[in-house]
């Protein structure tokens, strides 16, 4: 015999049922085929709702009944030719009438017992299985229908009845002995007590029905036909990159299903495993896909077979010095849980025996608390142990694999991945067989955790970076352009999938879970919502995606003010905005500390010298133990442009104007000419060198005539430059007479920093500095005779964007 079970989606519509019949018709049968079916998808939920509403004496149950009726009658109409319909419709209607009177009765008394609920739920499977048997007959297949309540015997625990295997095996074998039909269709999920009352096997229990029949008949295979192509490495609804597992052992399948892989109902495996019957999970809608074969150990490619998660977990902790060294405490704890019928999902005990923690379903939390506190009432009164501590809103994620024990560092890899993504682990359990490592985490972190774990164990090939961009002006626009051009290369060569999840400018913001299309980001952004930084942050946090990076391409103080919130949520920050790093030292320090504490990156290479590797070079020197003695640098592309063009005969005012017109200065050129921008940059380099310095500590030898900055606006400032033309010409003349050129230089030496205009001779490395280039000389303990020099274009949207790009990649490398 072969046993095939078809799930709710597989029988959820006319087309799906036709698909099932097709599979059955083409099936290579060896002896009788037992076909176990679920209710049409969603029907059991609706039936439960009906019962509950009727029990609460709410009339709405009638409209739900009507929906159930319509769906089944429509299915009949879709499946059968008109000539056959009337008799079939009236038979279905007869069953639906029984259901209706049952619900009416419950409505009258205003109470829904577990017994009545099982009766109500049974209609889902009764109807679907009957329709399918009729359809098979109509197709000319020799089919019979059998009520499973005459085969599967249970106790009277309604809702979750326990199977009486002796009676069941006997009933099943004797029935099939005298059955000649090629295909026998059975309703899954339902059974009967010794008193012949309808019982059910627990939600998802049709799988179990099929396993019980397969075991009783010693079938050659049990096939579970569902809506996915097998048991996958993770729940595909939460982890889109999950892939089907071709082969898996019984034990692994059991662990995965116990820990939440809904594709197979956990009790299903035991009866068939005892008889070594293989289970094959197949996709009704992609019948040619291999699916998953569950049997005794096979070859393994990955050390981990799959990962899964259970939601709605509560942790119960019993703690107190009175427990240490005294035997019997845990026995009493578990006895109390047993008395309350609480299922224990996870256990951990510290080796000091000072506390013991168990994980249970949240629905069981209160009765567990009552039961345990009353068990230990005396000890609690004597203050030898504390009242039970209960924590909720938790979840369990579990990594499963028979092969884990043969690999080192599995838990390191697991907890490392969780840690790097700022996922806090509340409790851990690892069985000594090393088939399962479980971690208890906050329920809000489940999706993220499953994805990061999946990434480290199964996607060695690719990693995803999720980017949230604020600022789409010159630099932001270039960045998006570069990302778009480079996406394919990054994926192919580095296995990096960079996705822009959000874009924002001062007016609009736009989010897309699957990533914004970069070829028309402008239109997408325009179609977004009004920008609100607070909402933007909330959204980024609640999405809680792995490898999240916030990119600030603005010059806004408000945006710089929110970095700490991002870092505290483990979200990396990449910025070309200098405000945060040149703010008060304590703020700068706080951001760096937060990044370390929450395992996020805080990267700002473009704060100094645009895309030039200035800060990274400095960091590398310091990390490798070098000591910075002096930094000398030309750090303002704008001022360099100005002084390169201010040659004999030129007017200083005209040169500044030209620099502004070509976009080399800030809109207000005073920010550049005052030296403030350069002060910020040398401050950041000094801090990165280890100095504790504030803006006020930097000496500014301004080359501007006194008072020239204190004017009301930019035109007035230009007026000042004309009025003081002689002052600037004299500076130039003095330098020219010595054969030197003017450069605006920043200097850091032994903890002190200054900026100012300086004239340099032809031998000086600054002398030849062209256009808007920057140059930085690092004199250190190791580079003492000759400084280490970094030189190149230090301004411009293109090079700044490429520096930001490199920082984004650095967050995951
Ligand atoms: P059926 O109605 O056929 O019994 P279920 O809904 O009970 O189907 O189970 C199949 C569903 O289980 C899939 O659609 C999938 O969303 C979910 N699922 C959760 N975890 C896994 C996993 N590890 N592998 C495959 N499916 C999973
Ligand atoms: N119809 C039942 C349920 O939804 C049983 C099953 O589908 O396996 O729980
Ligand atoms: Mg199921």
Coordinates of N, CA and C in Angstrom, one line a residue, residues 302 307 412 464 523 796:
X302 N 25.5 20.1 4.0 CA 25.7 21.2 5.0 C 25.7 20.5 6.4
X307 N 16.6 25.3 9.7 CA 16.4 26.2 10.9 C 14.9 26.5 11.0
X412 N 29.3 28.8 17.9 CA 30.0 30.1 17.7 C 29.5 30.8 16.5
X464 N 23.3 39.9 2.0 CA 22.5 41.0 1.6 C 22.8 42.2 2.5
X523 N 11.3 58.8 -9.9 CA 9.8 58.7 -9.9 C 9.3 58.0 -8.7
X796 N 34.1 66.8 -4.7 CA 33.4 66.5 -5.9 C 32.4 65.3 -5.6

